[in-house]
Short mmCIF file of C-alpha atoms in Angstrom, two decimals:
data_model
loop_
_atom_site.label_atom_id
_atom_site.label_comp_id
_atom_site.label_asym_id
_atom_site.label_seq_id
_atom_site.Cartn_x
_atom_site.Cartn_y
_atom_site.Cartn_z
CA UNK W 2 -26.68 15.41 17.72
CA UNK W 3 -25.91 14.61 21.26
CA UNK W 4 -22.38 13.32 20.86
CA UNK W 5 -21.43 16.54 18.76
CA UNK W 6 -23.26 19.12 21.28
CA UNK W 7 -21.34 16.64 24.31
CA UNK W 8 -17.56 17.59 22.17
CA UNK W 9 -18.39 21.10 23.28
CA UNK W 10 -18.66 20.17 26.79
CA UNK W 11 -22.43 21.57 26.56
CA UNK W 12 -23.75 18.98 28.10
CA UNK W 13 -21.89 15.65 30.00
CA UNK W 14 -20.24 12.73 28.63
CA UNK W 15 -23.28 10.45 30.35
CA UNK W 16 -25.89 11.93 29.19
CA UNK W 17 -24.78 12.13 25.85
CA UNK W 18 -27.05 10.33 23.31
CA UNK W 19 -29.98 10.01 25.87
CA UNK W 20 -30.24 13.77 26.72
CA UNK W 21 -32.07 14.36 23.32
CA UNK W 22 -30.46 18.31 24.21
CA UNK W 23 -31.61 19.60 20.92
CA UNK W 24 -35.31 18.05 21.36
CA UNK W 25 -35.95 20.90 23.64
CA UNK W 26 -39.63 20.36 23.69
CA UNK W 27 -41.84 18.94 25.93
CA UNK W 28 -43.99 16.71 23.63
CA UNK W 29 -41.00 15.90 21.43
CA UNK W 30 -39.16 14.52 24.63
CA UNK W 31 -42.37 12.62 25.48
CA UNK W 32 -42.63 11.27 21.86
CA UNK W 33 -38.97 10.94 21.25
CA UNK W 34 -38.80 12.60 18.01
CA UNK W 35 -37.52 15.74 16.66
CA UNK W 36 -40.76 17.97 15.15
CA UNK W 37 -38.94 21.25 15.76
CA UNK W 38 -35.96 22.14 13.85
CA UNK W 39 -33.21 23.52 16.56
CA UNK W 40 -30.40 25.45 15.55
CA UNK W 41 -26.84 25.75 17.67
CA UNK W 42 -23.22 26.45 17.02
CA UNK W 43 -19.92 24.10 17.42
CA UNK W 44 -16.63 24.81 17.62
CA UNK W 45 -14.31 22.10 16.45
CA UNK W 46 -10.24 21.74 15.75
CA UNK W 47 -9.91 20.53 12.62
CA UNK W 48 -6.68 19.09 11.43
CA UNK W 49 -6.25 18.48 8.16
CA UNK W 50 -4.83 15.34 6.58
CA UNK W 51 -1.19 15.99 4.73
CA UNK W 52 -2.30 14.44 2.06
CA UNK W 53 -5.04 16.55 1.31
CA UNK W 54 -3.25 19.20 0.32
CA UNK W 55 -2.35 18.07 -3.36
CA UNK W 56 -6.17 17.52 -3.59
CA UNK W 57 -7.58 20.98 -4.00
CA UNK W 58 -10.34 20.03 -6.45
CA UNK W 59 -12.87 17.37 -6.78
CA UNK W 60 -14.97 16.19 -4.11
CA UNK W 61 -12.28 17.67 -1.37
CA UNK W 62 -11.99 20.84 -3.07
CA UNK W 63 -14.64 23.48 -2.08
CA UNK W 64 -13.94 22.12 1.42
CA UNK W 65 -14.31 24.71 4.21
CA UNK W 66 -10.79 23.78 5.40
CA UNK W 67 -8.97 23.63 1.84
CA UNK W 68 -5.87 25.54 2.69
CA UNK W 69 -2.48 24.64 1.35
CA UNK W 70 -0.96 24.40 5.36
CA UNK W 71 -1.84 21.08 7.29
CA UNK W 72 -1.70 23.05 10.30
CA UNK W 73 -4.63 22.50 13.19
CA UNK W 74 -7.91 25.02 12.13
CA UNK W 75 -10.54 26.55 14.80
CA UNK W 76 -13.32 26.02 12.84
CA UNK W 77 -17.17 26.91 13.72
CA UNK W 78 -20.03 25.20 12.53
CA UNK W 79 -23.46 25.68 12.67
CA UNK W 80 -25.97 22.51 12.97
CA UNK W 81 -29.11 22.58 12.26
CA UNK W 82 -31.48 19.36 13.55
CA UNK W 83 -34.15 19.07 11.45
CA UNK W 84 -37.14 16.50 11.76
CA UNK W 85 -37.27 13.17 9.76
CA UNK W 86 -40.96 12.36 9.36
CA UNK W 87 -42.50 13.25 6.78
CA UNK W 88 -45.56 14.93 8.84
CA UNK W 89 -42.84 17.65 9.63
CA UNK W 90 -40.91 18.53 6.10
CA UNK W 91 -41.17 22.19 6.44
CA UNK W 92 -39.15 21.86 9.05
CA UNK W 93 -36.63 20.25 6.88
CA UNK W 94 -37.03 22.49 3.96
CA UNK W 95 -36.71 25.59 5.75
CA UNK W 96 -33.07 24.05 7.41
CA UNK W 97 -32.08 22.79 3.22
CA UNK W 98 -32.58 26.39 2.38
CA UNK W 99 -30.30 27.63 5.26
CA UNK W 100 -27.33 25.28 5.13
CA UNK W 101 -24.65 24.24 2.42
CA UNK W 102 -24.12 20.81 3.90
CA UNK W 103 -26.28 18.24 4.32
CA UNK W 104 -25.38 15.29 6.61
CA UNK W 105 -27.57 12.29 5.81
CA UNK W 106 -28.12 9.63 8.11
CA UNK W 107 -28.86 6.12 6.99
CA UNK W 108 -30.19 2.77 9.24
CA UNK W 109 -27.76 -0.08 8.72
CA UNK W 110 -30.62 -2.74 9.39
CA UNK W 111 -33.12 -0.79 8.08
CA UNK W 112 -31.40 0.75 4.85
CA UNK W 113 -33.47 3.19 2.74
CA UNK W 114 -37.14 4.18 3.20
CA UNK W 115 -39.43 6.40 0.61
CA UNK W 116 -38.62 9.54 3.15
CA UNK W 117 -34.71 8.58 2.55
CA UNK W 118 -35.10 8.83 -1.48
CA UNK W 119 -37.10 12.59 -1.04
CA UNK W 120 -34.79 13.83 0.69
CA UNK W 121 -31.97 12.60 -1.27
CA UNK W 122 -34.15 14.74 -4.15
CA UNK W 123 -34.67 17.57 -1.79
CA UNK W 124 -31.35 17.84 -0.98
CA UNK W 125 -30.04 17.64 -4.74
CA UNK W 126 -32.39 20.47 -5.36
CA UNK W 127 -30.95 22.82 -3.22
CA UNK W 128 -28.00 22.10 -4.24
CA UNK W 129 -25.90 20.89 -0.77
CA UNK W 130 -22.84 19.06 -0.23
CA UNK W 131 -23.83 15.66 1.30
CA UNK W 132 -22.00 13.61 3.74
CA UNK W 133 -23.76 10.08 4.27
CA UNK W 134 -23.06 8.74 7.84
CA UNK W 135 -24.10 4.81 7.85
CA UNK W 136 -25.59 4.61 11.50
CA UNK W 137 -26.58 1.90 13.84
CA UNK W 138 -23.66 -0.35 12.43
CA UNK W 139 -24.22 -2.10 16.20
CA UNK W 140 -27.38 -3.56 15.21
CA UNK W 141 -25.69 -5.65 12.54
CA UNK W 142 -23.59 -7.23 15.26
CA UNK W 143 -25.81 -7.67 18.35
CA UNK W 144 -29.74 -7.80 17.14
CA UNK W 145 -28.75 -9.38 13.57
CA UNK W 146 -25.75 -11.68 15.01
CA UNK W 147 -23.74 -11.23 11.37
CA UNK W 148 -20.22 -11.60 11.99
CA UNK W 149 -18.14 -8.87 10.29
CA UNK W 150 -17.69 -10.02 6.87
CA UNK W 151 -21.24 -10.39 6.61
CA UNK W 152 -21.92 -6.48 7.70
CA UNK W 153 -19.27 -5.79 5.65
CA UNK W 154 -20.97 -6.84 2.34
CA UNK W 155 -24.77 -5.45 4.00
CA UNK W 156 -22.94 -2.59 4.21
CA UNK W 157 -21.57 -2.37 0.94
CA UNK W 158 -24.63 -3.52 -0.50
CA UNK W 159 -26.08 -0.18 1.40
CA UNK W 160 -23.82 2.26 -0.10
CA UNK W 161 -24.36 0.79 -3.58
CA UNK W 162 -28.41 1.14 -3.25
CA UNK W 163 -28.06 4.76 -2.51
CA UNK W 164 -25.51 5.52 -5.09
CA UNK W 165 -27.62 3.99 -7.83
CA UNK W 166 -30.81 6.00 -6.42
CA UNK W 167 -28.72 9.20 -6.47
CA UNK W 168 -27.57 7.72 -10.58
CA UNK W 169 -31.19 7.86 -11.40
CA UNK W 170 -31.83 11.32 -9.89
CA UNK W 171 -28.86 12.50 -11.54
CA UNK W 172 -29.56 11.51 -15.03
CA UNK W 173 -33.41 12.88 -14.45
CA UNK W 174 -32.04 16.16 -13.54
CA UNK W 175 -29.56 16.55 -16.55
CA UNK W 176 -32.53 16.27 -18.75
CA UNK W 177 -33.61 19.41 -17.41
CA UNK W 178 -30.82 21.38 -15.82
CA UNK W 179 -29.36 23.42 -18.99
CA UNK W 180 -26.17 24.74 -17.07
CA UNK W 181 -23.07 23.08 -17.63
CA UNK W 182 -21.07 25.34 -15.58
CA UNK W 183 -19.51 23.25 -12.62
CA UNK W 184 -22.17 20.23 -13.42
CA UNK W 185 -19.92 17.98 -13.12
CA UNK W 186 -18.01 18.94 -9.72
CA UNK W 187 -21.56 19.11 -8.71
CA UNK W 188 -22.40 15.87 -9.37
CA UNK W 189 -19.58 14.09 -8.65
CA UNK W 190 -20.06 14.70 -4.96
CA UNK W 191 -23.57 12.52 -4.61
CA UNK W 192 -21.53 9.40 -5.46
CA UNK W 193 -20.55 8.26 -2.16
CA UNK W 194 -17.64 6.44 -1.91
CA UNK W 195 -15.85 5.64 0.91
CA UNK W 196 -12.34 5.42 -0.88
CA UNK W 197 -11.86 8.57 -2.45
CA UNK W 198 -13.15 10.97 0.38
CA UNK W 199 -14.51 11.92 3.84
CA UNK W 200 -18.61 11.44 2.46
CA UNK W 201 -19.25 8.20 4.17
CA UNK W 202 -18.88 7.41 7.82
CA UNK W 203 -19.63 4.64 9.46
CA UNK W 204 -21.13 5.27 12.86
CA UNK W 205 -22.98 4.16 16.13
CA UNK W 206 -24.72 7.45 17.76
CA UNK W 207 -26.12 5.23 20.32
CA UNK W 208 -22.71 4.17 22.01
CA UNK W 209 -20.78 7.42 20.24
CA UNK W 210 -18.48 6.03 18.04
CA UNK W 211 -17.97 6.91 14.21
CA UNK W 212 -15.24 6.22 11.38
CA UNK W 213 -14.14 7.24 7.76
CA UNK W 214 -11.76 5.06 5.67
CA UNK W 215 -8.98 7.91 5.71
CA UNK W 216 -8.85 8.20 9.41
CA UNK W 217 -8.66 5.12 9.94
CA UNK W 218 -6.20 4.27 7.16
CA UNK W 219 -4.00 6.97 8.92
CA UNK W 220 -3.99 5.12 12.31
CA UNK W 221 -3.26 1.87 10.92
CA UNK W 222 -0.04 3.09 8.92
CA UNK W 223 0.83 5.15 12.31
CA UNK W 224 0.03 2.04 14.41
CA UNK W 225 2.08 0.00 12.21
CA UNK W 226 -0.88 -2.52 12.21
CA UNK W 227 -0.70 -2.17 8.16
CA UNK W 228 2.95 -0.95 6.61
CA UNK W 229 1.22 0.56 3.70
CA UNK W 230 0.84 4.30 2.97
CA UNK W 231 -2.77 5.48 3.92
CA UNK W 232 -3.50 6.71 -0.04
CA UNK W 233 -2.89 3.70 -0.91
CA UNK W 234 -3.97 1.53 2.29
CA UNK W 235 -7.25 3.36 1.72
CA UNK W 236 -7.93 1.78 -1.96
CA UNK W 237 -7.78 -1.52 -0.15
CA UNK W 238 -9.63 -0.73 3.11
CA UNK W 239 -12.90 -1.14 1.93
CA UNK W 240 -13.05 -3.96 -1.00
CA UNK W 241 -12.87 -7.53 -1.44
CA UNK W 242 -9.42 -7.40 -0.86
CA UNK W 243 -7.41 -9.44 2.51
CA UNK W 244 -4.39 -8.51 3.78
CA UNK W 245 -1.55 -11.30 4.61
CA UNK W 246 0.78 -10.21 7.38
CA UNK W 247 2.90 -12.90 7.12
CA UNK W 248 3.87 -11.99 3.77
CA UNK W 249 2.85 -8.00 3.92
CA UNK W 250 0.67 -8.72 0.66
CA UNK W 251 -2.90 -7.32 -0.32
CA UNK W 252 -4.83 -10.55 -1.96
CA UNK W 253 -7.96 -10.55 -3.33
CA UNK W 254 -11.14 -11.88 -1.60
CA UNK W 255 -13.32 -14.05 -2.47
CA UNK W 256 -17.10 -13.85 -0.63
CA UNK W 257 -18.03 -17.59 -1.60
CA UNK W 258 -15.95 -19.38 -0.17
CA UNK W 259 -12.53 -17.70 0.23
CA UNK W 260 -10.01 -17.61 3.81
CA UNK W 261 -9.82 -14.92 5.84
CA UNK W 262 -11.68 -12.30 5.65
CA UNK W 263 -12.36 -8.43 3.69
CA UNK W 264 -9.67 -5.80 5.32
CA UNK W 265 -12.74 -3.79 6.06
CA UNK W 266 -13.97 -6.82 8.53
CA UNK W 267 -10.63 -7.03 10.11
CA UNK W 268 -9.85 -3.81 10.70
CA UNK W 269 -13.06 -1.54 10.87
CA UNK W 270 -15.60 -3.91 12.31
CA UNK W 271 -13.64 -6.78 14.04
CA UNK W 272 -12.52 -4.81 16.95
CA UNK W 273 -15.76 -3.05 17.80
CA UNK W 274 -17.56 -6.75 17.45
CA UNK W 275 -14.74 -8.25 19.98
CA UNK W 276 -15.38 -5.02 22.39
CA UNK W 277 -19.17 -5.62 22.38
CA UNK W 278 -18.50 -9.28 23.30
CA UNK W 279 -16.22 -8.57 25.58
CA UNK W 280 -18.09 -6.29 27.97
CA UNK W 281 -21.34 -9.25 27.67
CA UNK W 282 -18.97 -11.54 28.46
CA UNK W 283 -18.10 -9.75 31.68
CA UNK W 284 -21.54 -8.56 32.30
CA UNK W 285 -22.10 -12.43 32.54
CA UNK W 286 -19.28 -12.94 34.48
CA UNK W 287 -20.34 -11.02 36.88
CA UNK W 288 -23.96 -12.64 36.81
CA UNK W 289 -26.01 -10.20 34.87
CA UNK W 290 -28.02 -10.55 32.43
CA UNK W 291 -26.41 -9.21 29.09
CA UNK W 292 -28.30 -6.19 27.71
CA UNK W 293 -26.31 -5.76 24.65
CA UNK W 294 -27.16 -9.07 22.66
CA UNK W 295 -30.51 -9.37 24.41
CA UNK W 296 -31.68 -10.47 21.03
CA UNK W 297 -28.46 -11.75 19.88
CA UNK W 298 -26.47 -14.41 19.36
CA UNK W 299 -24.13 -14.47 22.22
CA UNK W 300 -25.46 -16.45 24.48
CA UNK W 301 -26.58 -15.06 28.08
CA UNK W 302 -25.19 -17.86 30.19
CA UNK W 303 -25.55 -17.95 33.67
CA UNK W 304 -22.76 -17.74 36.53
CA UNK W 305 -22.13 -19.88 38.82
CA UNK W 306 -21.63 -17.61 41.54
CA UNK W 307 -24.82 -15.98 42.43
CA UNK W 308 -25.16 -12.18 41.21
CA UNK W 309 -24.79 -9.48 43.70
CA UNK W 310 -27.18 -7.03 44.30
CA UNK W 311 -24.51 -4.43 43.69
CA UNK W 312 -23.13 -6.50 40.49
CA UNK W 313 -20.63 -4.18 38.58
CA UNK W 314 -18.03 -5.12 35.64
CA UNK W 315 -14.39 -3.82 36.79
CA UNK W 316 -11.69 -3.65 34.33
CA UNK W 317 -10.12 -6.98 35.49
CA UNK W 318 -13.35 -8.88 35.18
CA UNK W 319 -13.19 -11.91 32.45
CA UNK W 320 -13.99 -10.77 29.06
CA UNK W 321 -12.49 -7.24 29.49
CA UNK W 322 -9.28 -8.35 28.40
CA UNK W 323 -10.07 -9.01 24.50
CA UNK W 324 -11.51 -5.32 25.26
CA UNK W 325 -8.46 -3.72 26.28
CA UNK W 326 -6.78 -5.42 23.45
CA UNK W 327 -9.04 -4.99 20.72
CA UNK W 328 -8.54 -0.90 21.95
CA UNK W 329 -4.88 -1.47 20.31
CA UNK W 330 -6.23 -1.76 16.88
CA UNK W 331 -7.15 0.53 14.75
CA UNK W 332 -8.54 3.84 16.94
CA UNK W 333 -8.96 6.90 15.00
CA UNK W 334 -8.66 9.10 18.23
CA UNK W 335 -7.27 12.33 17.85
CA UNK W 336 -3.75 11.63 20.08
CA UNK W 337 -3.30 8.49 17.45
CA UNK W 338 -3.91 10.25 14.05
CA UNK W 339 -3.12 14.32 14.64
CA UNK W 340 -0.17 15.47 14.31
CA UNK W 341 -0.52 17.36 17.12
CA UNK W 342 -2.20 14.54 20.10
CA UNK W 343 -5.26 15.53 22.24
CA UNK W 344 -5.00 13.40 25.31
CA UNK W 345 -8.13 14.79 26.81
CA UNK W 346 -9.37 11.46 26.44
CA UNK W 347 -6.62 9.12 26.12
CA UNK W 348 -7.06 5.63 24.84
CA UNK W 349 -6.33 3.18 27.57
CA UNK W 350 -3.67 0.42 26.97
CA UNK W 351 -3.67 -1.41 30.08
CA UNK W 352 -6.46 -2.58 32.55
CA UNK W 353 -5.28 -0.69 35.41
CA UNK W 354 -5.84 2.96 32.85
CA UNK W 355 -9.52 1.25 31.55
CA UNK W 356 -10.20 1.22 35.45
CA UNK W 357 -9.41 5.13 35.89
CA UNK W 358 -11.73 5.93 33.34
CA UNK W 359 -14.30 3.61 34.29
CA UNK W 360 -14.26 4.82 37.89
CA UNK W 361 -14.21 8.64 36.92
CA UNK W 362 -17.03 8.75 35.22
CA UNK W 363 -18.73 6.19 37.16
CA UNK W 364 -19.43 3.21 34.35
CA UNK W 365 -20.37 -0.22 35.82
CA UNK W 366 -22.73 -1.21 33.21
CA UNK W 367 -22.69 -3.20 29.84
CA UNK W 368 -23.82 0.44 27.97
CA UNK W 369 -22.20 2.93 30.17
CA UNK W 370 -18.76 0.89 29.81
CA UNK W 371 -19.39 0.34 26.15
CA UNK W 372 -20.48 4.01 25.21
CA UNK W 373 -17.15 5.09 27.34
CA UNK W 374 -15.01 2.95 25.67
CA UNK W 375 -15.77 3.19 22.16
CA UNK W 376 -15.95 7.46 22.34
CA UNK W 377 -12.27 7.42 22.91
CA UNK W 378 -11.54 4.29 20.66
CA UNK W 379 -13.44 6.07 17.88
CA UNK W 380 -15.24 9.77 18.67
CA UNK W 381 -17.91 10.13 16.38
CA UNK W 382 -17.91 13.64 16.94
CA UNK W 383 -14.48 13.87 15.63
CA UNK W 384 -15.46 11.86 12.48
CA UNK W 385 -18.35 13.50 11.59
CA UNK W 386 -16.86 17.10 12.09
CA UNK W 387 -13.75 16.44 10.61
CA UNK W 388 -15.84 15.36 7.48
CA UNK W 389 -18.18 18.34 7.54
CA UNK W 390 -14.61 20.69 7.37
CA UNK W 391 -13.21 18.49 4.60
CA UNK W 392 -15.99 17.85 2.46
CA UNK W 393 -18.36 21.03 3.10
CA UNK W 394 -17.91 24.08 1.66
CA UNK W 395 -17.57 27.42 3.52
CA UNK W 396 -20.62 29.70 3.10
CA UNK W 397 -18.70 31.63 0.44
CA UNK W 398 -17.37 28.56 -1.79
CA UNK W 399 -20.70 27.14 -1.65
CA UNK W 400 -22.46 30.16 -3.33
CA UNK W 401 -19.08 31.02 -5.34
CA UNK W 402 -19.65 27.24 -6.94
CA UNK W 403 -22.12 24.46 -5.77
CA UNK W 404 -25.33 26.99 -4.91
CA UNK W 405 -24.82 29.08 -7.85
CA UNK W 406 -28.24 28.74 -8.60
CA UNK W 407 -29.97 28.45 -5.36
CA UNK W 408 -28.78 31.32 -3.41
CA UNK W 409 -28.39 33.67 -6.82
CA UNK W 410 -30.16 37.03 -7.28
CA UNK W 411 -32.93 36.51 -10.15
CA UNK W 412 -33.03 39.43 -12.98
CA UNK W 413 -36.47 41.38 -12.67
CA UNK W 414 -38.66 40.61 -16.08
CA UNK W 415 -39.08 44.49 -15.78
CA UNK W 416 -35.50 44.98 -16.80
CA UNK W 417 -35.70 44.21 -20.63
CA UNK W 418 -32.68 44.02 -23.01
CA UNK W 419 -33.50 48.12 -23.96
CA UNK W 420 -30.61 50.29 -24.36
CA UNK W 421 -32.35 52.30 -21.50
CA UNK W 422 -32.23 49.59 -18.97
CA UNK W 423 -28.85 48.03 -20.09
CA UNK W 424 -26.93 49.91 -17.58
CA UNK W 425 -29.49 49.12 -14.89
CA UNK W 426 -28.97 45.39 -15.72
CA UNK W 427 -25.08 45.93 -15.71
CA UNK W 428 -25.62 46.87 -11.33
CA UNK W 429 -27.86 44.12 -11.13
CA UNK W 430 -25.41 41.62 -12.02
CA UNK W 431 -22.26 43.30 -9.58
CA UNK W 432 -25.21 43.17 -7.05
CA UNK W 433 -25.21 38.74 -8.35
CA UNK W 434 -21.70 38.61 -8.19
CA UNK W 435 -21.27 40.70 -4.47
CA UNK W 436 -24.02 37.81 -3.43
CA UNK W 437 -22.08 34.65 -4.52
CA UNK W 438 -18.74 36.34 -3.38
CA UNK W 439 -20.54 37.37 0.39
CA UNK W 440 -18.82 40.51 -0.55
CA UNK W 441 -20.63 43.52 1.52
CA UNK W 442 -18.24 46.49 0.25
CA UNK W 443 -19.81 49.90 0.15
CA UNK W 444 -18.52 49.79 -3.39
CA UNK W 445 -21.72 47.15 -4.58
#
C-alpha cells in the first residue's frame, strides 16, 4: 500500500514500504500488522494499451477504462487496506462488501495458506473482480538462491495451484447458483492467467517493483529486445518456450534438460536477479557486509581493502555496471511503454545519470540503491493501477453486470403476485434497475 499511496506524492519515495502510512495505529505499528481496515483515494493516469481496444468483452471488458480512444485517462481509485489474519475478518468483509475489485496478494515462497483459499471463497461470494499480484518474487532469488528458470516454474506452479482451487470453488458454486445470466463472463475472470490479461502481476512491495506480461511485452517490442508484436510476444512470454536471437525464432523448452532458458527467465526475472547481484557485489566491494543475500547464495566475500567507517556504493563501484546494464532490458516504466513518456523518473542509461539519482535522494545502501533502482526500472504502482483500470470494473459496470446479485434490491415477501400489488411490484423493479444503473433521476 505504501508504494501506491508514495505515486501520489503522499508520503516520500524513502519511506515508502517502511512507513506502513495506512497502519495508522499505534499498536498495529508496534505489531506490524494491519487490524484496522483504512480507506484513502488515488489518482492515477491510466493509458490504455492500443490493443485493447478490439477487446471490449471478456475478462478486459467491464474494465473501468474500456473506452474505444487509447488516449491517457485521469482515473480515481479508492483503496481500501483490509487486514489478513483471520482474528480480524470483519474487517475484511465489511471492505468485500464496499469494493468491486479485489486485489489478492500471494507469497512467492510461501504460496497459499487456509486464510488464502477463504478469501478466495469470500471474494467469489461477493462477487468482485480479482487481480492476483504474486509478491515477494525477491525471496526466490536471494533467501531461496533459485536461479530464474527455477522461479520461473515455482512460479508457474503457483498460479496453477490457485487456478485449480478457484476450479473447485467454481464447480461447487454452479451446483447452487441457478442464474445463468452473465455466469460465464463471471467466471471466466477467476482463472488467472497471465497471457490473456492484466490479472496477474508479478511484484516485490518490499523494493517497489511490479510487472504484467502485457507491459512488459510492450517494452520489449518498443526496445527492440524481441521483434515480435506484443499480442503475440505475450503468448510466448510466459511458457516453456526460448527465444533464439540469432535466428529471431520462438523454440520450445524443455525443463529436463533443455539449453537456454524459458523467455519468462530471460526477460522478466534475469535482469532483476543480475541487479540484486550487482548492488551485493558492490556492497562487497566496498567492504560491507551484503544484506541482500544474507541467507543466500552469493557469497559475502571479504575486501581486501579495509571497510570505511563511512562505506557507501557509488555508481562506478564494481558490480554496478551489470546494474546499469541489466536497466536496458526490459523496463516497463511509463517513458518506455506510454505513448505519451513520463520522465518524472527517468530510467538511467549511463553511470554518471545512476549517480544523480543516487545522490538526490541520498541512497548509499544495498536496499536504498536497490528499492531506487528497481521503482523506475519497474513501478509497481504503475502495474498494479494500470491493472485495477483495465481489469476492474467502474462502480456502475460492476452492478450493471458482475454484482448483479450482490448489490441488487430484494422484492419484499409482502408484495405478492395479486393484481392489487402488481403495479407496486412494477416501481419496485425501476427502483432495481435505477440501483444497478447508479441512476439517481428524480424520474425513479
Amino acid at each position: 500500500a505504501d508504494n501506491l499511496v508514495e505515486s501520489n506524492g503522499i508520503i516520500s519515495e524513502r519511506l515508502a514500504g517502511t512507513l506502513r502510512y495506512l497502519d495508522s495505529d499505534a499498536e498495529e505499528q508496534r505489531r506490524g500488522i494491519t487490524m484496522k481496515a483504512s480507506a484513502i483515494g488515488l489518482t492515477h493516469l491510466y493509458v490504455p494499451p492500443r490493443m485493447s481496444q478490439n477487446k471490449q468483452n471478456g475478462k478486459s471488458g467491464g474494465s473501468a477504462a474500456s473506452s474505444t480512444s487509447s488516449a491517457p485517462r485521469n482515473m480515481v481509485i479508492h483503496l481500501i487496506d483490509s487486514p489478513g489474519h483471520v482474528d480480524f475478518s470483519a474487517e475484511v468483509t465489511t471492505a468485500l462488501l464496499l469494493c468491486d475489485t479485489a486485489i489478492l496478494v500471494v507469497d512467492a515462497v510461501e504460496g497459499l495458506c487456509a486464510r488464502t483459499h477463504s478469501l478466495l471463497r469470500e471474494a467469489y461470494l461477493h462477487q468482485l473482480v480479482p487481480v492476483l499480484v504474486i509478491n515477494k518474487v525477491d525471496r526466490l532469488c536471494m533467501e531461496m538462491g533459485l536461479d530464474a528458470s527455477e522461479a520461473y516454474m515455482r512460479i508457474r506452479e503457483l498460479i496453477e495451484s490457485i487456478n485449480a482451487i478457484c476450479a473447485a470453488m467454481l464447480n461447487s458454486a454452479a451446483l447452487d447458483d441457478e442464474e445463468s445470466d452473465n455466469k460465464d463472463a463471471r467466471d471466466a475472470i477467476w482463472n488467472f492467467d497471465p497471457i490473456e490479461g492484466n490479472n496477474v502481476v508479478f511484484a516485490s512491495a518490499l523494493h517497489g517493483w511490479g510487472f504484467t506480461i502485457p507491459t512488459l511485452a510492450r517494452s520489449l517490442f518498443k526496445s527492440k529486445t524481441v521483434p515480435l508484436k506484443p499480442p503475440l510476444m505475450r503468448k510466448y512470454l510466459f511458457g516453456d518456450f526460448k527465444y533464439n536471437s540469432e535466428t529471431g525464432k520462438v523454440l520450445k523448452w524443455k525443463s529436463n534438460g533443455g539449453s537456454g532458458e524459458p523467455m519468462f527467465a530471460q526477460y522478466a526475472l534475469a535482469p532483476l536477479w543480475e541487479i540484486y547481484e550487482g548492488v551485493s557485489e558492490a556492497a562487497v566491494a566496498v567492504g560491507m557486509k551484503s544484506e541482500l543475500f544474507e541467507y543466500g547464495t552469493v557469497a559475502n566475500g571479504t575486501n581486501q581493502n579495509k571497510k570505511s567507517e563511512n562505506a557507501k556504493i557509488e555508481a562506478t563501484t564494481p558490480g554496478m555496471e551489470r546494474v546499469v546494464s541489466a536497466l536496458q532490458v526490459g523496463s516497463t516504466a511509463p517513458s518506455i511503454i506510454s505513448p505519451q513518456p513520463n520522465n518524472d523518473r527517468p530510467l538511467p542509461k549511463t553511470p554518471q545519470e545512476l549517480q544523480q539519482i543516487l545522490s538526490r535522494i541520498g541512497a548509499g545502501s544495498e536496499s536504498s540503491i536497490v528499492t531506487a533502482v528497481l521503482r523506475r526500472y519497474r513501478p509497481l504502482s504503475d502495474a498494479i493501477l494500470d491493472a485495477v483500470c483495465e481489469t476492474g470494473p467502474s462502480p456502475a459496470e460492476a452492478m450493471l453486470n458482475y454484482r448483479t446479485r450482490a448489490l441488487a434490491l430484494q422484492i419484499p415477501q409482502s408484495l405478492g403476485e395479486t393484481d392489487t400489488t402488481t403495479s407496486k411490484i412494477e416501481e419496485f423493479k425501476k427502483i432495481q434497475e435505477a440501483v444497478r444503473q447508479c441512476n439517481p433521476g428524480d424520474d425513479v
